[in-house]
Coordinates of C-alpha atoms in Angstrom, one line a residue:
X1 CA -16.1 -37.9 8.8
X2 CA -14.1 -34.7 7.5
X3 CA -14.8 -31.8 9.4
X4 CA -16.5 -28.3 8.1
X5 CA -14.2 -25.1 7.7
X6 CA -16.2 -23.5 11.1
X7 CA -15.6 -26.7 13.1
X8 CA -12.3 -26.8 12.4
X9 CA -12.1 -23.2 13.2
X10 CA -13.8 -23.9 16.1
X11 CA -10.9 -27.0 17.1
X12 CA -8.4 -24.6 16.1
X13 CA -9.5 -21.9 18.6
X14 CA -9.8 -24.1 21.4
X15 CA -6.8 -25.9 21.3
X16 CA -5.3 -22.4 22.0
X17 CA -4.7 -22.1 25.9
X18 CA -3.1 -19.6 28.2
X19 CA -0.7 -21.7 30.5
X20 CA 0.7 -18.9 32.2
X21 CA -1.0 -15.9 34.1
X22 CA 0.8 -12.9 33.7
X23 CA 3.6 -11.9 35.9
X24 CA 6.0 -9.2 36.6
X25 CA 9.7 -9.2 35.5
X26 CA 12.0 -6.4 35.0
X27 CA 12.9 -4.4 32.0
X28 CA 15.9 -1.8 31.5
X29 CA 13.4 1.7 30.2
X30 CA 15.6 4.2 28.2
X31 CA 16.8 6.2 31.2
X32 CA 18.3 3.0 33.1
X33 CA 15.2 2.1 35.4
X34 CA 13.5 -0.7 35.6
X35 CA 10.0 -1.1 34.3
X36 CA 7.2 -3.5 35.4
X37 CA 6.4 -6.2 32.6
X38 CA 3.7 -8.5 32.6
X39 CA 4.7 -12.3 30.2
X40 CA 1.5 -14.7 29.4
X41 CA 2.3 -17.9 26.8
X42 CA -0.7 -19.5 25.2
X43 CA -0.1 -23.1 22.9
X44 CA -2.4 -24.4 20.7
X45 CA -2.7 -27.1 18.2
X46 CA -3.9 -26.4 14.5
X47 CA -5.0 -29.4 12.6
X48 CA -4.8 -30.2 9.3
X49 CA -7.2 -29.3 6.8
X50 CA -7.7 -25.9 9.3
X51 CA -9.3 -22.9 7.9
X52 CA -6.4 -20.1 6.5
X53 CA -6.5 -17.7 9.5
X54 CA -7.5 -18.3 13.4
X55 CA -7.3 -15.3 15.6
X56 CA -5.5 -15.9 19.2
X57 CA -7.7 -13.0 22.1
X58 CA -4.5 -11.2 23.7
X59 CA -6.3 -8.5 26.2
X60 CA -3.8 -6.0 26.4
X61 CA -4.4 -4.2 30.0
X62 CA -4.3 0.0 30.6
X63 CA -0.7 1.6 30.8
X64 CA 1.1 -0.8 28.1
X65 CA 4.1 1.3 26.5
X66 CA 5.5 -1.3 24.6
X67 CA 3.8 -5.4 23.2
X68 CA 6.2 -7.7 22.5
X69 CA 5.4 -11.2 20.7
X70 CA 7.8 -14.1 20.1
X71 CA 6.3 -17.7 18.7
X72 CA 7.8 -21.0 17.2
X73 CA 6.2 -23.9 16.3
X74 CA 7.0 -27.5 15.6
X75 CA 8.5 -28.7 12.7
X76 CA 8.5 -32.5 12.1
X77 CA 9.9 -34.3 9.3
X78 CA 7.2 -35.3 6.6
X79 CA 7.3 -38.3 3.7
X80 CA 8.5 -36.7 0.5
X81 CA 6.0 -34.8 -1.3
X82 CA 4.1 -34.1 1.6
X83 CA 4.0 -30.6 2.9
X84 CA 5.6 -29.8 6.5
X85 CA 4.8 -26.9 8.5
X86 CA 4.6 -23.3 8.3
X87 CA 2.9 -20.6 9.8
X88 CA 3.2 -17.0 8.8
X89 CA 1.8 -14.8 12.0
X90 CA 0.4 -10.7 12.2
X91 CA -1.4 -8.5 14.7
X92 CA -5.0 -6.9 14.4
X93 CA -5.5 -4.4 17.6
X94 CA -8.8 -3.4 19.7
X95 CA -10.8 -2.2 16.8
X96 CA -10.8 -6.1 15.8
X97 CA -10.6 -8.4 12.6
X98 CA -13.2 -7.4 10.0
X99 CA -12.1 -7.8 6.7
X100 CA -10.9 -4.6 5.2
X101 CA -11.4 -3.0 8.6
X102 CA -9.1 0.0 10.8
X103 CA -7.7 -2.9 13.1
X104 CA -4.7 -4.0 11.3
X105 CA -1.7 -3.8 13.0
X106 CA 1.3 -5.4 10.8
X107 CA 2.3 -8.7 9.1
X108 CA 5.4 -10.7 9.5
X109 CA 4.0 -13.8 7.7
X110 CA 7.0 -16.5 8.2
X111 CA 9.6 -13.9 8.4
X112 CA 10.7 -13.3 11.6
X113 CA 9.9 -15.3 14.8
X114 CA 9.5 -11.7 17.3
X115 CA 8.1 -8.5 17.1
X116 CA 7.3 -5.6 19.3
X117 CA 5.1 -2.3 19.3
X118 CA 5.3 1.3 20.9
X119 CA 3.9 4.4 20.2
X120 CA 7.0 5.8 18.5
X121 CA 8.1 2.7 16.7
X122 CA 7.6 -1.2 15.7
X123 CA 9.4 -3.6 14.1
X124 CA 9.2 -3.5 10.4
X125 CA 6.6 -5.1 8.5
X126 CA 4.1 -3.3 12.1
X127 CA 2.6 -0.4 12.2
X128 CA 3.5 1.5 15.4
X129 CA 0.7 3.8 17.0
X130 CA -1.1 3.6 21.0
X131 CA -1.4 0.5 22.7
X132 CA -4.8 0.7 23.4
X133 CA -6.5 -1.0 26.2
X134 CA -8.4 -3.9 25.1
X135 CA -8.9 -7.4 22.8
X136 CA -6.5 -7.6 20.5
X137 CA -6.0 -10.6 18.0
X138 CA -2.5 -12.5 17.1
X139 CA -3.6 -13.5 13.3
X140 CA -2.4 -16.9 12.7
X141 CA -2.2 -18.1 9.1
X142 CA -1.1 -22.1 8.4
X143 CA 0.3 -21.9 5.3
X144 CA 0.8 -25.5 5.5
X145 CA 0.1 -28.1 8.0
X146 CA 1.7 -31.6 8.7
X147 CA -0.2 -34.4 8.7
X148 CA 1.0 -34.2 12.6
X149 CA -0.5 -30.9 12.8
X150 CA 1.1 -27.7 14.0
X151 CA 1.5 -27.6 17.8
X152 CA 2.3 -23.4 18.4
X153 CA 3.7 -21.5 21.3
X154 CA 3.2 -17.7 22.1
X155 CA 5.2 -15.4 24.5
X156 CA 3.3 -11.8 24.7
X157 CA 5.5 -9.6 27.3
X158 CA 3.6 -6.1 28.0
X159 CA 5.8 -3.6 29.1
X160 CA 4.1 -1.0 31.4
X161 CA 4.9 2.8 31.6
X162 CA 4.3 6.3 30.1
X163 CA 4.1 5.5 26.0
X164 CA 6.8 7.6 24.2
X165 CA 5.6 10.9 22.3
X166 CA 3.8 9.5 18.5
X167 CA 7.0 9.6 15.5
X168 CA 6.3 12.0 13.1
X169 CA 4.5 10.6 10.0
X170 CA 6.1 11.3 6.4
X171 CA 5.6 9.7 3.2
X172 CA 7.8 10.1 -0.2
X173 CA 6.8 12.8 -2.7
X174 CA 4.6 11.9 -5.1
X175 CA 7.1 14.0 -7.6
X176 CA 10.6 14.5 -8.5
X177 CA 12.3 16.5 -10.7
X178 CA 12.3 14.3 -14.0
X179 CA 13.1 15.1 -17.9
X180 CA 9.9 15.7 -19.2
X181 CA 8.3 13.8 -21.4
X182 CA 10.7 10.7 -21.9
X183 CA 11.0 7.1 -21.1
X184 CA 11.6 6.4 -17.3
X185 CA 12.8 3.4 -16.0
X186 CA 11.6 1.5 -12.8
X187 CA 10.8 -1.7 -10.7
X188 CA 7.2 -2.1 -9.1
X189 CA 8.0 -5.5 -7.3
X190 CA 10.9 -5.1 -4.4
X191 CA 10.6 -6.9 -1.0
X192 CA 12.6 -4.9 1.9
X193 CA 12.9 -5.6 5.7
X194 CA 9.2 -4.8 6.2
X195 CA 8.2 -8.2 4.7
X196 CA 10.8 -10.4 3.7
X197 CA 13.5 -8.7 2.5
X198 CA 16.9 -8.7 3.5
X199 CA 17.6 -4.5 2.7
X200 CA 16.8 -1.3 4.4
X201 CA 15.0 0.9 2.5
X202 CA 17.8 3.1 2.3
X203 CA 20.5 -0.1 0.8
X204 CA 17.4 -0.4 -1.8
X205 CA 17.8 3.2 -2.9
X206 CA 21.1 2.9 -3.4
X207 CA 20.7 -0.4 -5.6
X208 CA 17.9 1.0 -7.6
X209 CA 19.7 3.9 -8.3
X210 CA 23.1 2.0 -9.3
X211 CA 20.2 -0.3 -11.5
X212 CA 19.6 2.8 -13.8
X213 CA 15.7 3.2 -12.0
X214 CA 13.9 6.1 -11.9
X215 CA 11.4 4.8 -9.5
X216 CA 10.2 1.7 -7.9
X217 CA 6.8 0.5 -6.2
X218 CA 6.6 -0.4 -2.4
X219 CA 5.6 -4.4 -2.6
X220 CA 5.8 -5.6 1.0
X221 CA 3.5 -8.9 1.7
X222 CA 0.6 -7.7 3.1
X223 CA 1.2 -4.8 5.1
X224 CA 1.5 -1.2 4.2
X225 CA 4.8 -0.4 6.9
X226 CA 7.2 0.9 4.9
X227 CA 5.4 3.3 3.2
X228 CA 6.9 5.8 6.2
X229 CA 10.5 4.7 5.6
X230 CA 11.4 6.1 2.2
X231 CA 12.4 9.8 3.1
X232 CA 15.8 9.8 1.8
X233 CA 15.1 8.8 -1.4
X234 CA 13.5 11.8 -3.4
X235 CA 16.9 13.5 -2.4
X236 CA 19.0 10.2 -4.5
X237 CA 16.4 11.1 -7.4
X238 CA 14.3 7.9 -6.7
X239 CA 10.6 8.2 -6.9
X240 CA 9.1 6.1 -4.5
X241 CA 5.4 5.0 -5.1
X242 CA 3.9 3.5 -2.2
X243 CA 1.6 -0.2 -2.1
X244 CA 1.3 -3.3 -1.4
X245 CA 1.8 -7.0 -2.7
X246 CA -1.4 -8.5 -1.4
X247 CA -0.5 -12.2 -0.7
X248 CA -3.9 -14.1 -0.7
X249 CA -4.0 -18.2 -0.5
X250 CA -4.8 -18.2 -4.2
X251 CA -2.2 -15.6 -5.8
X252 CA -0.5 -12.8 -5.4
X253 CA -1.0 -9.2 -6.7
X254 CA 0.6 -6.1 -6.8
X255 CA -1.3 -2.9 -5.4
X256 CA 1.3 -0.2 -7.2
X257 CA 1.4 3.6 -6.2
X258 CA -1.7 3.5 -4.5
X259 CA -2.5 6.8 -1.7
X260 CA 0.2 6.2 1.1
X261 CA -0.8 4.8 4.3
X262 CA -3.5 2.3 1.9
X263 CA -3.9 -1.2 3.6
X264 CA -5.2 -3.8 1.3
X265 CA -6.9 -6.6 2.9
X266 CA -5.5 -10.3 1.8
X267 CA -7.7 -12.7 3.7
X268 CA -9.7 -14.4 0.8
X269 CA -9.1 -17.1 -1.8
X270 CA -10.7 -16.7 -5.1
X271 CA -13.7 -19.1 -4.3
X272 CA -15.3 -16.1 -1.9
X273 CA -15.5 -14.0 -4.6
X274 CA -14.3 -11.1 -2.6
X275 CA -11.4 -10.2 -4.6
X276 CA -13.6 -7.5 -7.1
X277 CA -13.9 -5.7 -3.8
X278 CA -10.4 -4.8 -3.0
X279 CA -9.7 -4.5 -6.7
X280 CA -11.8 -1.5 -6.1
X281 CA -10.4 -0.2 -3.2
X282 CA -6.9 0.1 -5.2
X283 CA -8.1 2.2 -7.4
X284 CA -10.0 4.3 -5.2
X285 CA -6.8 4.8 -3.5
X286 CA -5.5 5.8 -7.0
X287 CA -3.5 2.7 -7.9
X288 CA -3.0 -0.2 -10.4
X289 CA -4.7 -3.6 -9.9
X290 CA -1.2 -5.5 -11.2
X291 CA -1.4 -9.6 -10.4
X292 CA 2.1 -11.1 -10.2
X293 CA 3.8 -14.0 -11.4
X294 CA 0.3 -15.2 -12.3
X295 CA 1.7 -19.1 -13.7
X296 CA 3.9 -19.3 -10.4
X297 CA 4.4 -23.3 -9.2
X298 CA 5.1 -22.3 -5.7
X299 CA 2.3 -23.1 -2.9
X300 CA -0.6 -20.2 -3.7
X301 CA 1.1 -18.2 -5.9
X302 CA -0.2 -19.1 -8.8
X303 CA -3.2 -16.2 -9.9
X304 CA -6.7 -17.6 -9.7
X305 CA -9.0 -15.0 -9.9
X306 CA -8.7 -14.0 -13.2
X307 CA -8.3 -10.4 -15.0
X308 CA -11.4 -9.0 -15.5
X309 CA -10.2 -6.5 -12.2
X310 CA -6.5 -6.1 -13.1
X311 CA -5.0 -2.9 -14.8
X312 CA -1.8 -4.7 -16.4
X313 CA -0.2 -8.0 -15.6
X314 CA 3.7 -9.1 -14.7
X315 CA 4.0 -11.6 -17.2
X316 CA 8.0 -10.9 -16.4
X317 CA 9.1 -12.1 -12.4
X318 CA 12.9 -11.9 -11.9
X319 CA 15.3 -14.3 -14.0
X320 CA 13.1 -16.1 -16.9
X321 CA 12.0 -19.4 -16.4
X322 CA 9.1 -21.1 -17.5
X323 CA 7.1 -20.0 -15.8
X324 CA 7.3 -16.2 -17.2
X325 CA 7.4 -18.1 -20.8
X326 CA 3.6 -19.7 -19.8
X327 CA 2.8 -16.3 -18.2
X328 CA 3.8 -14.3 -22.4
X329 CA 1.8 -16.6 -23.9
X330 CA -1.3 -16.7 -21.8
X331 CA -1.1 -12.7 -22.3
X332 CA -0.7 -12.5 -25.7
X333 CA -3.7 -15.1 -26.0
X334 CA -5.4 -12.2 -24.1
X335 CA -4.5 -9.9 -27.2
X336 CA -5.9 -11.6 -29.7
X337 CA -9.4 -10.9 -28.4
X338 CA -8.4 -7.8 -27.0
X339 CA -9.0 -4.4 -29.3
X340 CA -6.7 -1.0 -28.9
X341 CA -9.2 1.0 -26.7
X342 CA -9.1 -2.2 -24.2
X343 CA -6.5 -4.5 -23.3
X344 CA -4.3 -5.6 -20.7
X345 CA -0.9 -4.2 -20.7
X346 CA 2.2 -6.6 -19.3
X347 CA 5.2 -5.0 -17.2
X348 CA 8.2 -6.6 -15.6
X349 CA 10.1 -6.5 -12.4
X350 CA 12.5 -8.1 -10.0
X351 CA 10.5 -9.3 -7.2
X352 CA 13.8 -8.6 -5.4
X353 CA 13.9 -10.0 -2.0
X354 CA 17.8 -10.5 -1.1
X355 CA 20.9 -11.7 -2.9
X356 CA 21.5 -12.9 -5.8
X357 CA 18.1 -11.5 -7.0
X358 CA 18.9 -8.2 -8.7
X359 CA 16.8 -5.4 -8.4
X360 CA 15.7 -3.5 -12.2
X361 CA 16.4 -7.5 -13.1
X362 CA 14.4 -7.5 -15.4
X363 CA 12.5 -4.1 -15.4
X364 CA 9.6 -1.8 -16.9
X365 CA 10.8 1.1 -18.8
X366 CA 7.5 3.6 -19.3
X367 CA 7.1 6.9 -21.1
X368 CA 5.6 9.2 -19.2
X369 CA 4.7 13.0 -19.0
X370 CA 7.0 13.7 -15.9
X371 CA 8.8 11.8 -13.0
X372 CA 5.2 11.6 -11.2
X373 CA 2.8 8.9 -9.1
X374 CA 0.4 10.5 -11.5
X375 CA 2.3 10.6 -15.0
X376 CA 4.0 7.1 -14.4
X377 CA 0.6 5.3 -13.4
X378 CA -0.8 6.4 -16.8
X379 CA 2.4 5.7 -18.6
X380 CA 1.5 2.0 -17.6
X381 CA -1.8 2.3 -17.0
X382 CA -1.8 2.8 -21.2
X383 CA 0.7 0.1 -21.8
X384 CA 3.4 2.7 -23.1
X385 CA 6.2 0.3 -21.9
X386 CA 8.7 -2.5 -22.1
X387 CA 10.6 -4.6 -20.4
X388 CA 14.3 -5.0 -20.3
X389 CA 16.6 -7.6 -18.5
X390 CA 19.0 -4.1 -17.4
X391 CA 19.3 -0.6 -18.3
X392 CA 21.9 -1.4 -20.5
X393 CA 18.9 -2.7 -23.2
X394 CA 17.1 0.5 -24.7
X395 CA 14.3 -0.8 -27.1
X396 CA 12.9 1.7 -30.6
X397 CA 9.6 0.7 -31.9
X398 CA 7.4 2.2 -33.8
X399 CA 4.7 2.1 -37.1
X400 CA 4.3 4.5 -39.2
X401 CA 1.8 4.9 -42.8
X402 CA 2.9 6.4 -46.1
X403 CA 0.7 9.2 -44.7
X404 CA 2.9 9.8 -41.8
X405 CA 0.3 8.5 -39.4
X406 CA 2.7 7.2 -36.4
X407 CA 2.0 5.1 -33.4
X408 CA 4.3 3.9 -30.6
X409 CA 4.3 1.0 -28.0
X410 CA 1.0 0.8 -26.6
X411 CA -0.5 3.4 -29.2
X412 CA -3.0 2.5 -31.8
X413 CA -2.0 3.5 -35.9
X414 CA -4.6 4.5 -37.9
X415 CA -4.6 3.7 -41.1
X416 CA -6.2 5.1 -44.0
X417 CA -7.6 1.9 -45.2
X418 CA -7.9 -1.6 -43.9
X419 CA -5.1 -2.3 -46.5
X420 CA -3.4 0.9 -46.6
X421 CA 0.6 -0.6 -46.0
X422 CA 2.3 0.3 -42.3
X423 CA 5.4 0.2 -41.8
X424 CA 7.0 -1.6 -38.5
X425 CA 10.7 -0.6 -37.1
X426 CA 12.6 -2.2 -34.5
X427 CA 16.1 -1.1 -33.4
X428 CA 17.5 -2.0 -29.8
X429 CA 20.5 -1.1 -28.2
X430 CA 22.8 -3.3 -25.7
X431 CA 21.5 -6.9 -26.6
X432 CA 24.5 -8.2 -29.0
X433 CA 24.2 -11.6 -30.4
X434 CA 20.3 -11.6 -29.8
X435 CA 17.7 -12.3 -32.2
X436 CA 15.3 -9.0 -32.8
X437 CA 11.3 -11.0 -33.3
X438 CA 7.9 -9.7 -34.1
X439 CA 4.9 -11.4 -33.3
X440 CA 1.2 -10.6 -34.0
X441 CA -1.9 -12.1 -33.6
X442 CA -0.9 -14.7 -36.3
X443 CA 1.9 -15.4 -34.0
X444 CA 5.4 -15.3 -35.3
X445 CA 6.2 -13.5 -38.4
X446 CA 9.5 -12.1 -38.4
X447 CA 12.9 -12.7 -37.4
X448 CA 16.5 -10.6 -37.6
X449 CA 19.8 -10.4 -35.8
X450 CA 19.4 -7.8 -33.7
X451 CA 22.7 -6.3 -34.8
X452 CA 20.8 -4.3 -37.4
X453 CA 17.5 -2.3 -37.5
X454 CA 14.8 -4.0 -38.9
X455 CA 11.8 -3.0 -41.3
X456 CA 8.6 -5.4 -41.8
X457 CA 5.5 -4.1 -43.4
X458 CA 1.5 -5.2 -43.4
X459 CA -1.3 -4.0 -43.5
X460 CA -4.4 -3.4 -40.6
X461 CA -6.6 -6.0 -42.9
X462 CA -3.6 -8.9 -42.1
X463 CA -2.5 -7.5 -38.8
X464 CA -4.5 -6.9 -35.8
X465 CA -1.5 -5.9 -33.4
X466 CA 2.5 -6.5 -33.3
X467 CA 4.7 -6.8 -30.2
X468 CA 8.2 -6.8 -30.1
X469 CA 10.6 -9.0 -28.5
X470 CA 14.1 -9.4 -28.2
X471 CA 15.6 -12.9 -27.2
X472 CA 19.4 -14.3 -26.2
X473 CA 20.0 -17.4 -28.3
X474 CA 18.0 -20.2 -27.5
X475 CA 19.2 -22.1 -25.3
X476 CA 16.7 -25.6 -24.9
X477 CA 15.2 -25.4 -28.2
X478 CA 12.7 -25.9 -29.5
X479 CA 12.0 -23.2 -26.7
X480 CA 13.3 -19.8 -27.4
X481 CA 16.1 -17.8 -25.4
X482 CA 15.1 -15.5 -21.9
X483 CA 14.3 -12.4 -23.3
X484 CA 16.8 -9.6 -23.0
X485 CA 13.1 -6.9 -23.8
X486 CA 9.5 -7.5 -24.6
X487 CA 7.5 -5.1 -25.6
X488 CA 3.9 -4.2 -25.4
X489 CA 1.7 -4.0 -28.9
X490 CA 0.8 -1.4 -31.4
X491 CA -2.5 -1.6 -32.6
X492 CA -3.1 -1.4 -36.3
X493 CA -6.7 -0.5 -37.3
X494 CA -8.5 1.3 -40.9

């Protein structure tokens, strides 16, 4: 008989033993003495079928300077097509588990197999902070389970002393001297050290600043770390806006420029029907509700809990495949019931994690008020953006009537008359040999080189909305070619 998520929660937790008391070895401190460390290792068995997190007790004793945790865990060979395992492991200290709660800690998922904590520092992807005395929690998530199981072992070393003096906390402006009103160009999905990433912080300015980018979005998985590390980049004339890419079990989504310092709990799948909840608490922390990659064929990555809570969509995720082709056309489906006061705007972004991804490959390029948290969020917020495979690709569209009524991307025209004619123009720079495409909410109505500006006219009565793209020569037709821009729509009403 197959067992209920709490009983095998409960198997889970018990097959977790300590098999070693603690016991003192020594450690080199800073100044060349020894220090007193205390080592306990605890295996455990997760079965399959196992609920997505168990929590392993660690009681961390009085006069801990520094926690260190190292784990592996077996890896046998599976049949083709079945999963093997993996299991992704974080750290939730003596104020405890709750979801959405003050005890989180830090988040390594599967990305590194140690980490350690002091008062002054942690390893990335932790939050460092006092080692209070008390129950802490190793948070253990089995991504995926062999039909074997997953047979774990934990080393927790607790090095005892005097905790170093508390780092100084700083976050990156939430402005920087920008042009103005203009179009700013940027990347809201970038994976560094402090998930899994293979940059610094400070290698990522430099690339996003080589990229042509104005700004980018902290995106680490599940853990707010990094939003301390950015200090040097204001002074390369990168804003940084600070969030999260909040990793649940049934999609991921991007929590973009939210208040630094934000946590956004991940610990749900769509079935509990908690996810309206932390789509709140982005916003009240001032950010975007953004999910990513939402047709994704990877192993929970695909979005399952729908848009009625997101702010825009990333209906663009690093090199096109076809999955981002799925992603445009579920969106612009979204469009065609959608009206100019409410709709769902689509961006585009790396999701850079290491090389050959390319960060600002493919990227959002907004018009904003100022280089600000503030101005940018509403930039996208309103759908005034595109996105473009480099900053080499600089896309003009606009409609105007024979009024001189003029609208932009993401603005709505109005018309004198549901048959008053508008007139649609699309120019784009650094795409030769692409093909220059509208579509509306007919579909596809117009095609031109893109070597050439091109003019289209209708009228608000035939045309609801028109979007822009521009597209490299096909290259599996009938499919079309990877997009070298996209734009968002501009709204045609009487």
């Amino acid at each position: 008989m197959a067992l209920s998520r709490r009983a095998l929660l409960a198997q889970a937790a018990a097959s977790a033993t300590a098999v070693a008391a603690p016991s003192p070895s020594p450690a080199v401190a800073a100044a060349g003495e020894p220090e007193p460390t205390a080592t306990t290792t605890v295996r455990g068995t997760i079965p399959p079928g196992a609920p997505d997190f168990a929590y392993v007790p660690v009681d961390v004793p009085p006069g801990v300077r520094e926690l260190r945790v190292s784990y592996r865990y077996d890896k046998p060979a599976t049949p083709p097509g079945t999963a093997g395992n993996a299991l992704d492991i974080g750290l939730f200290d003596q104020r405890g588990t709750a979801l959405g709660g003050h005890g989180f800690r830090g988040w390594s998922g599967g990305a590194r197999s140690e980490f350690f904590l002091r008062a002054d520092e942690a390893t990335p992807g932790y939050l460092p902070g006092p080692l209070e005395h008390g129950r802490w929690y190793l948070a253990l998530g089995p991504y995926t389970v062999a039909p074997q199981g997953l047979s774990y072992e934990i080393t927790v070393t607790f090095v005892h002393g005097a905790p170093a003096p508390a780092a100084p906390v700083a976050y990156p402006p939430r402005r920087i001297p920008g042009r103005g009103r203009a179009w700013y160009r940027g990347d809201c999905h970038i994976h560094s050290v402090h998930s899994d990433g293979r940059r610094t912080p400070t290698e990522i300015t430099a690339l996003a600043r080589a990229a042509g980018l104005d700004f980018i979005n902290t995106s680490e998985h599940n853990t707010h770390s990094s939003h301390t590390a950015w200090a040097g980049a204001a002074t390369a004339g990168l804003l940084v806006l600070t969030g999260e890419e909040v990793t649940t079990r049934t999609g991921h989504v991007l929590a973009v420029g939210t208040d630094p310092g934000t946590f956004i709990d991940w610990r749900y799948r769509s079935r509990d029907g908690r996810f309206a909840r932390f789509a709140r608490a982005v916003r009240r922390a001032g950010g975007l509700v953004v999910p990513a990659h939402p047709h994704a064929t990877c192993v929970g990555c695909a979005w399952k809990s729908g848009f009625g809570e997101a702010d825009a969509v990333e209906v663009w995720n690093g090199p096109w495949t076809a999955d981002d082709e799925v992603s445009l056309a579920s969106w612009d489906a979204t469009l065609s019931g959608a009206t100019g006061d409410r709709w769902l705007p689509a961006l585009a972004h790396s999701d850079y994690h290491r090389d050959p991804d390319r960060i600002g490959g493919p990227q959002t390029v907004v018009l904003a008020d100022d280089l600000s948290r503030e101005a940018i969020l509403a930039g996208l917020r309103a759908g005034r953006a595109y996105g473009a495979e480099s900053c080499a690709v600089s896309v003009d569209f606009t409609a105007v009537t024979g009024r001189g009524a003029h609208a932009g991307i993401g603005e709505t025209l109005a018309a004198s008359a549901p048959d008053a004619e508008v007139l649609v123009r699309l120019s784009v720079t650094g795409a030769d040999g692409c093909e220059l495409r509208l579509v509306t909410d007919q579909g596809l109505v117009h095609t031109a080189p893109a070597a050439t500006p091109l003019e289209w006219r209708t009228t608000p009565a035939r045309t609801a909305y028109v979007r822009a793209e521009v597209r490299h020569p096909a290259q599996a037709p009938p499919l079309p070619g990877p997009p070298a821009a996209l734009t968002n729509p501009i709204w045609l009403r009487p």
